[in-house]
Amino acid sequence: MSDSRKDFHRTVLMLCDLALYAHRPGADQEFITAVGPSLAASLPRDVPSPGAGESPEYPRREW
């Protein structure tokens, strides 16, 4: 997977984690308001596509 695709997937995972955090009781709304738009702004306009002969890889979490 190319570096730009890794960055894209990592950012999407962080946005998902932030969305989950936002729904927790006692979540810091100022943090969410500050970080959410910054993460969203860092996403590329075009989603990086897989290279020739490369199958799509799905993000995996390490627990």
mmCIF file with all atom_site columns, N, CA and C in Angstrom:
data_model
loop_
_atom_site.group_PDB
_atom_site.id
_atom_site.type_symbol
_atom_site.label_atom_id
_atom_site.label_alt_id
_atom_site.label_comp_id
_atom_site.label_asym_id
_atom_site.label_entity_id
_atom_site.label_seq_id
_atom_site.pdbx_PDB_ins_code
_atom_site.Cartn_x
_atom_site.Cartn_y
_atom_site.Cartn_z
_atom_site.occupancy
_atom_site.B_iso_or_equiv
_atom_site.pdbx_formal_charge
_atom_site.auth_seq_id
_atom_site.auth_comp_id
_atom_site.auth_asym_id
_atom_site.auth_atom_id
_atom_site.pdbx_PDB_model_num
ATOM 1   N N  . MET A 1 1  ? 0.858   -1.161 0.000   1.00 0.00 ? 1  MET A N  1
ATOM 2   C CA . MET A 1 1  ? 0.000   0.000  0.000   1.00 0.00 ? 1  MET A CA 1
ATOM 3   C C  . MET A 1 1  ? 0.911   1.231  0.000   1.00 0.00 ? 1  MET A C  1
ATOM 4   N N  . SER A 1 2  ? 0.556   2.197  -0.817  1.00 0.00 ? 2  SER A N  1
ATOM 5   C CA . SER A 1 2  ? 1.372   3.407  -0.917  1.00 0.00 ? 2  SER A CA 1
ATOM 6   C C  . SER A 1 2  ? 1.237   4.245  0.358   1.00 0.00 ? 2  SER A C  1
ATOM 7   N N  . ASP A 1 3  ? 2.200   5.138  0.549   1.00 0.00 ? 3  ASP A N  1
ATOM 8   C CA . ASP A 1 3  ? 2.177   5.985  1.739   1.00 0.00 ? 3  ASP A CA 1
ATOM 9   C C  . ASP A 1 3  ? 0.940   6.865  1.788   1.00 0.00 ? 3  ASP A C  1
ATOM 10  N N  . SER A 1 4  ? 0.500   7.382  0.628   1.00 0.00 ? 4  SER A N  1
ATOM 11  C CA . SER A 1 4  ? -0.677  8.254  0.623   1.00 0.00 ? 4  SER A CA 1
ATOM 12  C C  . SER A 1 4  ? -1.935  7.478  1.014   1.00 0.00 ? 4  SER A C  1
ATOM 13  N N  . ARG A 1 5  ? -2.015  6.209  0.593   1.00 0.00 ? 5  ARG A N  1
ATOM 14  C CA . ARG A 1 5  ? -3.171  5.386  0.986   1.00 0.00 ? 5  ARG A CA 1
ATOM 15  C C  . ARG A 1 5  ? -3.120  5.061  2.469   1.00 0.00 ? 5  ARG A C  1
ATOM 16  N N  . LYS A 1 6  ? -1.922  4.796  2.998   1.00 0.00 ? 6  LYS A N  1
ATOM 17  C CA . LYS A 1 6  ? -1.781  4.528  4.431   1.00 0.00 ? 6  LYS A CA 1
ATOM 18  C C  . LYS A 1 6  ? -2.213  5.746  5.239   1.00 0.00 ? 6  LYS A C  1
ATOM 19  N N  . ASP A 1 7  ? -1.784  6.926  4.806   1.00 0.00 ? 7  ASP A N  1
ATOM 20  C CA . ASP A 1 7  ? -2.175  8.161  5.485   1.00 0.00 ? 7  ASP A CA 1
ATOM 21  C C  . ASP A 1 7  ? -3.686  8.353  5.441   1.00 0.00 ? 7  ASP A C  1
ATOM 22  N N  . PHE A 1 8  ? -4.282  8.087  4.281   1.00 0.00 ? 8  PHE A N  1
ATOM 23  C CA . PHE A 1 8  ? -5.723  8.226  4.131   1.00 0.00 ? 8  PHE A CA 1
ATOM 24  C C  . PHE A 1 8  ? -6.455  7.305  5.095   1.00 0.00 ? 8  PHE A C  1
ATOM 25  N N  . HIS A 1 9  ? -6.078  6.034  5.115   1.00 0.00 ? 9  HIS A N  1
ATOM 26  C CA . HIS A 1 9  ? -6.746  5.061  5.988   1.00 0.00 ? 9  HIS A CA 1
ATOM 27  C C  . HIS A 1 9  ? -6.536  5.400  7.461   1.00 0.00 ? 9  HIS A C  1
ATOM 28  N N  . ARG A 1 10 ? -5.348  5.838  7.819   1.00 0.00 ? 10 ARG A N  1
ATOM 29  C CA . ARG A 1 10 ? -5.069  6.210  9.196   1.00 0.00 ? 10 ARG A CA 1
ATOM 30  C C  . ARG A 1 10 ? -5.952  7.392  9.615   1.00 0.00 ? 10 ARG A C  1
ATOM 31  N N  . THR A 1 11 ? -6.099  8.357  8.738   1.00 0.00 ? 11 THR A N  1
ATOM 32  C CA . THR A 1 11 ? -6.924  9.529  9.053   1.00 0.00 ? 11 THR A CA 1
ATOM 33  C C  . THR A 1 11 ? -8.388  9.150  9.185   1.00 0.00 ? 11 THR A C  1
ATOM 34  N N  . VAL A 1 12 ? -8.867  8.274  8.309   1.00 0.00 ? 12 VAL A N  1
ATOM 35  C CA . VAL A 1 12 ? -10.258 7.813  8.396   1.00 0.00 ? 12 VAL A CA 1
ATOM 36  C C  . VAL A 1 12 ? -10.484 7.097  9.726   1.00 0.00 ? 12 VAL A C  1
ATOM 37  N N  . LEU A 1 13 ? -9.536  6.262  10.137  1.00 0.00 ? 13 LEU A N  1
ATOM 38  C CA . LEU A 1 13 ? -9.670  5.575  11.422  1.00 0.00 ? 13 LEU A CA 1
ATOM 39  C C  . LEU A 1 13 ? -9.719  6.564  12.587  1.00 0.00 ? 13 LEU A C  1
ATOM 40  N N  . MET A 1 14 ? -8.898  7.599  12.521  1.00 0.00 ? 14 MET A N  1
ATOM 41  C CA . MET A 1 14 ? -8.922  8.606  13.586  1.00 0.00 ? 14 MET A CA 1
ATOM 42  C C  . MET A 1 14 ? -10.252 9.348  13.611  1.00 0.00 ? 14 MET A C  1
ATOM 43  N N  . LEU A 1 15 ? -10.805 9.650  12.437  1.00 0.00 ? 15 LEU A N  1
ATOM 44  C CA . LEU A 1 15 ? -12.118 10.298 12.397  1.00 0.00 ? 15 LEU A CA 1
ATOM 45  C C  . LEU A 1 15 ? -13.198 9.389  12.981  1.00 0.00 ? 15 LEU A C  1
ATOM 46  N N  . CYS A 1 16 ? -13.124 8.102  12.682  1.00 0.00 ? 16 CYS A N  1
ATOM 47  C CA . CYS A 1 16 ? -14.091 7.144  13.237  1.00 0.00 ? 16 CYS A CA 1
ATOM 48  C C  . CYS A 1 16 ? -13.959 7.067  14.754  1.00 0.00 ? 16 CYS A C  1
ATOM 49  N N  . ASP A 1 17 ? -12.732 7.010  15.239  1.00 0.00 ? 17 ASP A N  1
ATOM 50  C CA . ASP A 1 17 ? -12.510 6.977  16.684  1.00 0.00 ? 17 ASP A CA 1
ATOM 51  C C  . ASP A 1 17 ? -13.022 8.252  17.353  1.00 0.00 ? 17 ASP A C  1
ATOM 52  N N  . LEU A 1 18 ? -12.811 9.369  16.705  1.00 0.00 ? 18 LEU A N  1
ATOM 53  C CA . LEU A 1 18 ? -13.299 10.632 17.259  1.00 0.00 ? 18 LEU A CA 1
ATOM 54  C C  . LEU A 1 18 ? -14.826 10.648 17.306  1.00 0.00 ? 18 LEU A C  1
ATOM 55  N N  . ALA A 1 19 ? -15.472 10.115 16.277  1.00 0.00 ? 19 ALA A N  1
ATOM 56  C CA . ALA A 1 19 ? -16.932 10.050 16.258  1.00 0.00 ? 19 ALA A CA 1
ATOM 57  C C  . ALA A 1 19 ? -17.450 9.164  17.392  1.00 0.00 ? 19 ALA A C  1
ATOM 58  N N  . LEU A 1 20 ? -16.778 8.049  17.624  1.00 0.00 ? 20 LEU A N  1
ATOM 59  C CA . LEU A 1 20 ? -17.175 7.176  18.735  1.00 0.00 ? 20 LEU A CA 1
ATOM 60  C C  . LEU A 1 20 ? -16.971 7.882  20.074  1.00 0.00 ? 20 LEU A C  1
ATOM 61  N N  . TYR A 1 21 ? -15.850 8.551  20.219  1.00 0.00 ? 21 TYR A N  1
ATOM 62  C CA . TYR A 1 21 ? -15.555 9.285  21.448  1.00 0.00 ? 21 TYR A CA 1
ATOM 63  C C  . TYR A 1 21 ? -16.608 10.372 21.687  1.00 0.00 ? 21 TYR A C  1
ATOM 64  N N  . ALA A 1 22 ? -17.039 11.038 20.636  1.00 0.00 ? 22 ALA A N  1
ATOM 65  C CA . ALA A 1 22 ? -18.002 12.137 20.765  1.00 0.00 ? 22 ALA A CA 1
ATOM 66  C C  . ALA A 1 22 ? -19.319 11.683 21.380  1.00 0.00 ? 22 ALA A C  1
ATOM 67  N N  . HIS A 1 23 ? -19.628 10.407 21.264  1.00 0.00 ? 23 HIS A N  1
ATOM 68  C CA . HIS A 1 23 ? -20.891 9.896  21.798  1.00 0.00 ? 23 HIS A CA 1
ATOM 69  C C  . HIS A 1 23 ? -20.752 9.288  23.192  1.00 0.00 ? 23 HIS A C  1
ATOM 70  N N  . ARG A 1 24 ? -19.562 9.365  23.766  1.00 0.00 ? 24 ARG A N  1
ATOM 71  C CA . ARG A 1 24 ? -19.358 8.854  25.114  1.00 0.00 ? 24 ARG A CA 1
ATOM 72  C C  . ARG A 1 24 ? -19.794 9.902  26.123  1.00 0.00 ? 24 ARG A C  1
ATOM 73  N N  . PRO A 1 25 ? -20.337 9.463  27.241  1.00 0.00 ? 25 PRO A N  1
ATOM 74  C CA . PRO A 1 25 ? -20.679 10.422 28.303  1.00 0.00 ? 25 PRO A CA 1
ATOM 75  C C  . PRO A 1 25 ? -19.414 11.136 28.794  1.00 0.00 ? 25 PRO A C  1
ATOM 76  N N  . GLY A 1 26 ? -19.497 12.421 28.931  1.00 0.00 ? 26 GLY A N  1
ATOM 77  C CA . GLY A 1 26 ? -18.377 13.209 29.424  1.00 0.00 ? 26 GLY A CA 1
ATOM 78  C C  . GLY A 1 26 ? -17.320 13.532 28.390  1.00 0.00 ? 26 GLY A C  1
ATOM 79  N N  . ALA A 1 27 ? -17.618 13.308 27.121  1.00 0.00 ? 27 ALA A N  1
ATOM 80  C CA . ALA A 1 27 ? -16.646 13.613 26.065  1.00 0.00 ? 27 ALA A CA 1
ATOM 81  C C  . ALA A 1 27 ? -16.360 15.115 26.051  1.00 0.00 ? 27 ALA A C  1
ATOM 82  N N  . ASP A 1 28 ? -15.115 15.463 25.832  1.00 0.00 ? 28 ASP A N  1
ATOM 83  C CA . ASP A 1 28 ? -14.681 16.862 25.805  1.00 0.00 ? 28 ASP A CA 1
ATOM 84  C C  . ASP A 1 28 ? -15.083 17.491 24.471  1.00 0.00 ? 28 ASP A C  1
ATOM 85  N N  . GLN A 1 29 ? -16.136 18.281 24.488  1.00 0.00 ? 29 GLN A N  1
ATOM 86  C CA . GLN A 1 29 ? -16.664 18.869 23.261  1.00 0.00 ? 29 GLN A CA 1
ATOM 87  C C  . GLN A 1 29 ? -15.710 19.878 22.633  1.00 0.00 ? 29 GLN A C  1
ATOM 88  N N  . GLU A 1 30 ? -14.937 20.582 23.448  1.00 0.00 ? 30 GLU A N  1
ATOM 89  C CA . GLU A 1 30 ? -13.961 21.532 22.894  1.00 0.00 ? 30 GLU A CA 1
ATOM 90  C C  . GLU A 1 30 ? -12.886 20.787 22.098  1.00 0.00 ? 30 GLU A C  1
ATOM 91  N N  . PHE A 1 31 ? -12.444 19.650 22.610  1.00 0.00 ? 31 PHE A N  1
ATOM 92  C CA . PHE A 1 31 ? -11.460 18.831 21.907  1.00 0.00 ? 31 PHE A CA 1
ATOM 93  C C  . PHE A 1 31 ? -12.030 18.347 20.579  1.00 0.00 ? 31 PHE A C  1
ATOM 94  N N  . ILE A 1 32 ? -13.255 17.860 20.598  1.00 0.00 ? 32 ILE A N  1
ATOM 95  C CA . ILE A 1 32 ? -13.900 17.347 19.389  1.00 0.00 ? 32 ILE A CA 1
ATOM 96  C C  . ILE A 1 32 ? -14.043 18.453 18.355  1.00 0.00 ? 32 ILE A C  1
ATOM 97  N N  . THR A 1 33 ? -14.460 19.631 18.817  1.00 0.00 ? 33 THR A N  1
ATOM 98  C CA . THR A 1 33 ? -14.638 20.778 17.923  1.00 0.00 ? 33 THR A CA 1
ATOM 99  C C  . THR A 1 33 ? -13.307 21.227 17.317  1.00 0.00 ? 33 THR A C  1
ATOM 100 N N  . ALA A 1 34 ? -12.228 21.105 18.070  1.00 0.00 ? 34 ALA A N  1
ATOM 101 C CA . ALA A 1 34 ? -10.914 21.535 17.565  1.00 0.00 ? 34 ALA A CA 1
ATOM 102 C C  . ALA A 1 34 ? -10.293 20.496 16.647  1.00 0.00 ? 34 ALA A C  1
ATOM 103 N N  . VAL A 1 35 ? -10.398 19.225 17.005  1.00 0.00 ? 35 VAL A N  1
ATOM 104 C CA . VAL A 1 35 ? -9.688  18.177 16.276  1.00 0.00 ? 35 VAL A CA 1
ATOM 105 C C  . VAL A 1 35 ? -10.456 17.700 15.042  1.00 0.00 ? 35 VAL A C  1
ATOM 106 N N  . GLY A 1 36 ? -11.767 17.596 15.130  1.00 0.00 ? 36 GLY A N  1
ATOM 107 C CA . GLY A 1 36 ? -12.571 17.076 14.017  1.00 0.00 ? 36 GLY A CA 1
ATOM 108 C C  . GLY A 1 36 ? -12.340 17.779 12.689  1.00 0.00 ? 36 GLY A C  1
ATOM 109 N N  . PRO A 1 37 ? -12.497 19.090 12.645  1.00 0.00 ? 37 PRO A N  1
ATOM 110 C CA . PRO A 1 37 ? -12.280 19.789 11.368  1.00 0.00 ? 37 PRO A CA 1
ATOM 111 C C  . PRO A 1 37 ? -10.841 19.680 10.863  1.00 0.00 ? 37 PRO A C  1
ATOM 112 N N  . SER A 1 38 ? -9.883  19.624 11.777  1.00 0.00 ? 38 SER A N  1
ATOM 113 C CA . SER A 1 38 ? -8.486  19.487 11.356  1.00 0.00 ? 38 SER A CA 1
ATOM 114 C C  . SER A 1 38 ? -8.243  18.137 10.691  1.00 0.00 ? 38 SER A C  1
ATOM 115 N N  . LEU A 1 39 ? -8.789  17.082 11.290  1.00 0.00 ? 39 LEU A N  1
ATOM 116 C CA . LEU A 1 39 ? -8.650  15.757 10.682  1.00 0.00 ? 39 LEU A CA 1
ATOM 117 C C  . LEU A 1 39 ? -9.344  15.711 9.326   1.00 0.00 ? 39 LEU A C  1
ATOM 118 N N  . ALA A 1 40 ? -10.549 16.245 9.264   1.00 0.00 ? 40 ALA A N  1
ATOM 119 C CA . ALA A 1 40 ? -11.301 16.226 8.004   1.00 0.00 ? 40 ALA A CA 1
ATOM 120 C C  . ALA A 1 40 ? -10.566 17.021 6.919   1.00 0.00 ? 40 ALA A C  1
ATOM 121 N N  . ALA A 1 41 ? -9.967  18.137 7.301   1.00 0.00 ? 41 ALA A N  1
ATOM 122 C CA . ALA A 1 41 ? -9.249  18.961 6.329   1.00 0.00 ? 41 ALA A CA 1
ATOM 123 C C  . ALA A 1 41 ? -7.995  18.266 5.804   1.00 0.00 ? 41 ALA A C  1
ATOM 124 N N  . SER A 1 42 ? -7.464  17.318 6.578   1.00 0.00 ? 42 SER A N  1
ATOM 125 C CA . SER A 1 42 ? -6.248  16.640 6.136   1.00 0.00 ? 42 SER A CA 1
ATOM 126 C C  . SER A 1 42 ? -6.518  15.502 5.154   1.00 0.00 ? 42 SER A C  1
ATOM 127 N N  . LEU A 1 43 ? -7.783  15.160 4.939   1.00 0.00 ? 43 LEU A N  1
ATOM 128 C CA . LEU A 1 43 ? -8.110  14.127 3.955   1.00 0.00 ? 43 LEU A CA 1
ATOM 129 C C  . LEU A 1 43 ? -7.900  14.672 2.549   1.00 0.00 ? 43 LEU A C  1
ATOM 130 N N  . PRO A 1 44 ? -7.381  13.847 1.651   1.00 0.00 ? 44 PRO A N  1
ATOM 131 C CA . PRO A 1 44 ? -7.216  14.314 0.267   1.00 0.00 ? 44 PRO A CA 1
ATOM 132 C C  . PRO A 1 44 ? -8.573  14.459 -0.411  1.00 0.00 ? 44 PRO A C  1
ATOM 133 N N  . ARG A 1 45 ? -8.625  15.279 -1.425  1.00 0.00 ? 45 ARG A N  1
ATOM 134 C CA . ARG A 1 45 ? -9.890  15.460 -2.153  1.00 0.00 ? 45 ARG A CA 1
ATOM 135 C C  . ARG A 1 45 ? -10.269 14.204 -2.921  1.00 0.00 ? 45 ARG A C  1
ATOM 136 N N  . ASP A 1 46 ? -9.273  13.522 -3.468  1.00 0.00 ? 46 ASP A N  1
ATOM 137 C CA . ASP A 1 46 ? -9.504  12.277 -4.198  1.00 0.00 ? 46 ASP A CA 1
ATOM 138 C C  . ASP A 1 46 ? -8.978  11.123 -3.363  1.00 0.00 ? 46 ASP A C  1
ATOM 139 N N  . VAL A 1 47 ? -9.794  10.104 -3.216  1.00 0.00 ? 47 VAL A N  1
ATOM 140 C CA . VAL A 1 47 ? -9.373  8.927  -2.474  1.00 0.00 ? 47 VAL A CA 1
ATOM 141 C C  . VAL A 1 47 ? -8.301  8.210  -3.283  1.00 0.00 ? 47 VAL A C  1
ATOM 142 N N  . PRO A 1 48 ? -7.156  7.905  -2.653  1.00 0.00 ? 48 PRO A N  1
ATOM 143 C CA . PRO A 1 48 ? -6.115  7.199  -3.392  1.00 0.00 ? 48 PRO A CA 1
ATOM 144 C C  . PRO A 1 48 ? -6.619  5.834  -3.851  1.00 0.00 ? 48 PRO A C  1
ATOM 145 N N  . SER A 1 49 ? -6.382  5.519  -5.116  1.00 0.00 ? 49 SER A N  1
ATOM 146 C CA . SER A 1 49 ? -6.845  4.238  -5.646  1.00 0.00 ? 49 SER A CA 1
ATOM 147 C C  . SER A 1 49 ? -5.716  3.221  -5.590  1.00 0.00 ? 49 SER A C  1
ATOM 148 N N  . PRO A 1 50 ? -6.074  1.933  -5.551  1.00 0.00 ? 50 PRO A N  1
ATOM 149 C CA . PRO A 1 50 ? -5.038  0.906  -5.538  1.00 0.00 ? 50 PRO A CA 1
ATOM 150 C C  . PRO A 1 50 ? -4.239  0.923  -6.839  1.00 0.00 ? 50 PRO A C  1
ATOM 151 N N  . GLY A 1 51 ? -2.993  0.494  -6.760  1.00 0.00 ? 51 GLY A N  1
ATOM 152 C CA . GLY A 1 51 ? -2.148  0.412  -7.947  1.00 0.00 ? 51 GLY A CA 1
ATOM 153 C C  . GLY A 1 51 ? -2.561  -0.758 -8.825  1.00 0.00 ? 51 GLY A C  1
ATOM 154 N N  . ALA A 1 52 ? -1.968  -0.860 -9.993  1.00 0.00 ? 52 ALA A N  1
ATOM 155 C CA . ALA A 1 52 ? -2.295  -1.946 -10.919 1.00 0.00 ? 52 ALA A CA 1
ATOM 156 C C  . ALA A 1 52 ? -2.008  -3.295 -10.273 1.00 0.00 ? 52 ALA A C  1
ATOM 157 N N  . GLY A 1 53 ? -2.983  -4.195 -10.322 1.00 0.00 ? 53 GLY A N  1
ATOM 158 C CA . GLY A 1 53 ? -2.828  -5.523 -9.774  1.00 0.00 ? 53 GLY A CA 1
ATOM 159 C C  . GLY A 1 53 ? -2.885  -5.591 -8.265  1.00 0.00 ? 53 GLY A C  1
ATOM 160 N N  . GLU A 1 54 ? -3.178  -4.498 -7.630  1.00 0.00 ? 54 GLU A N  1
ATOM 161 C CA . GLU A 1 54 ? -3.220  -4.447 -6.177  1.00 0.00 ? 54 GLU A CA 1
ATOM 162 C C  . GLU A 1 54 ? -4.671  -4.544 -5.719  1.00 0.00 ? 54 GLU A C  1
ATOM 163 N N  . SER A 1 55 ? -4.953  -5.447 -4.845  1.00 0.00 ? 55 SER A N  1
ATOM 164 C CA . SER A 1 55 ? -6.317  -5.567 -4.342  1.00 0.00 ? 55 SER A CA 1
ATOM 165 C C  . SER A 1 55 ? -6.507  -4.591 -3.187  1.00 0.00 ? 55 SER A C  1
ATOM 166 N N  . PRO A 1 56 ? -7.746  -4.177 -2.939  1.00 0.00 ? 56 PRO A N  1
ATOM 167 C CA . PRO A 1 56 ? -7.965  -3.220 -1.848  1.00 0.00 ? 56 PRO A CA 1
ATOM 168 C C  . PRO A 1 56 ? -7.632  -3.859 -0.503  1.00 0.00 ? 56 PRO A C  1
ATOM 169 N N  . GLU A 1 57 ? -7.030  -3.070 0.360   1.00 0.00 ? 57 GLU A N  1
ATOM 170 C CA . GLU A 1 57 ? -6.740  -3.521 1.720   1.00 0.00 ? 57 GLU A CA 1
ATOM 171 C C  . GLU A 1 57 ? -7.634  -2.743 2.658   1.00 0.00 ? 57 GLU A C  1
ATOM 172 N N  . TYR A 1 58 ? -8.160  -3.420 3.631   1.00 0.00 ? 58 TYR A N  1
ATOM 173 C CA . TYR A 1 58 ? -9.052  -2.771 4.579   1.00 0.00 ? 58 TYR A CA 1
ATOM 174 C C  . TYR A 1 58 ? -8.300  -2.479 5.866   1.00 0.00 ? 58 TYR A C  1
ATOM 175 N N  . PRO A 1 59 ? -8.612  -1.344 6.500   1.00 0.00 ? 59 PRO A N  1
ATOM 176 C CA . PRO A 1 59 ? -7.885  -0.985 7.716   1.00 0.00 ? 59 PRO A CA 1
ATOM 177 C C  . PRO A 1 59 ? -8.082  -2.050 8.801   1.00 0.00 ? 59 PRO A C  1
ATOM 178 N N  . ARG A 1 60 ? -7.013  -2.346 9.495   1.00 0.00 ? 60 ARG A N  1
ATOM 179 C CA . ARG A 1 60 ? -7.078  -3.302 10.598  1.00 0.00 ? 60 ARG A CA 1
ATOM 180 C C  . ARG A 1 60 ? -6.608  -2.616 11.854  1.00 0.00 ? 60 ARG A C  1
ATOM 181 N N  . ARG A 1 61 ? -7.236  -2.941 12.932  1.00 0.00 ? 61 ARG A N  1
ATOM 182 C CA . ARG A 1 61 ? -6.836  -2.363 14.210  1.00 0.00 ? 61 ARG A CA 1
ATOM 183 C C  . ARG A 1 61 ? -6.015  -3.373 14.980  1.00 0.00 ? 61 ARG A C  1
ATOM 184 N N  . GLU A 1 62 ? -4.988  -2.871 15.624  1.00 0.00 ? 62 GLU A N  1
ATOM 185 C CA . GLU A 1 62 ? -4.190  -3.689 16.520  1.00 0.00 ? 62 GLU A CA 1
ATOM 186 C C  . GLU A 1 62 ? -4.749  -3.454 17.916  1.00 0.00 ? 62 GLU A C  1
ATOM 187 N N  . TRP A 1 63 ? -5.245  -4.462 18.531  1.00 0.00 ? 63 TRP A N  1
ATOM 188 C CA . TRP A 1 63 ? -5.793  -4.316 19.893  1.00 0.00 ? 63 TRP A CA 1
ATOM 189 C C  . TRP A 1 63 ? -4.741  -4.603 20.847  1.00 0.00 ? 63 TRP A C  1
#
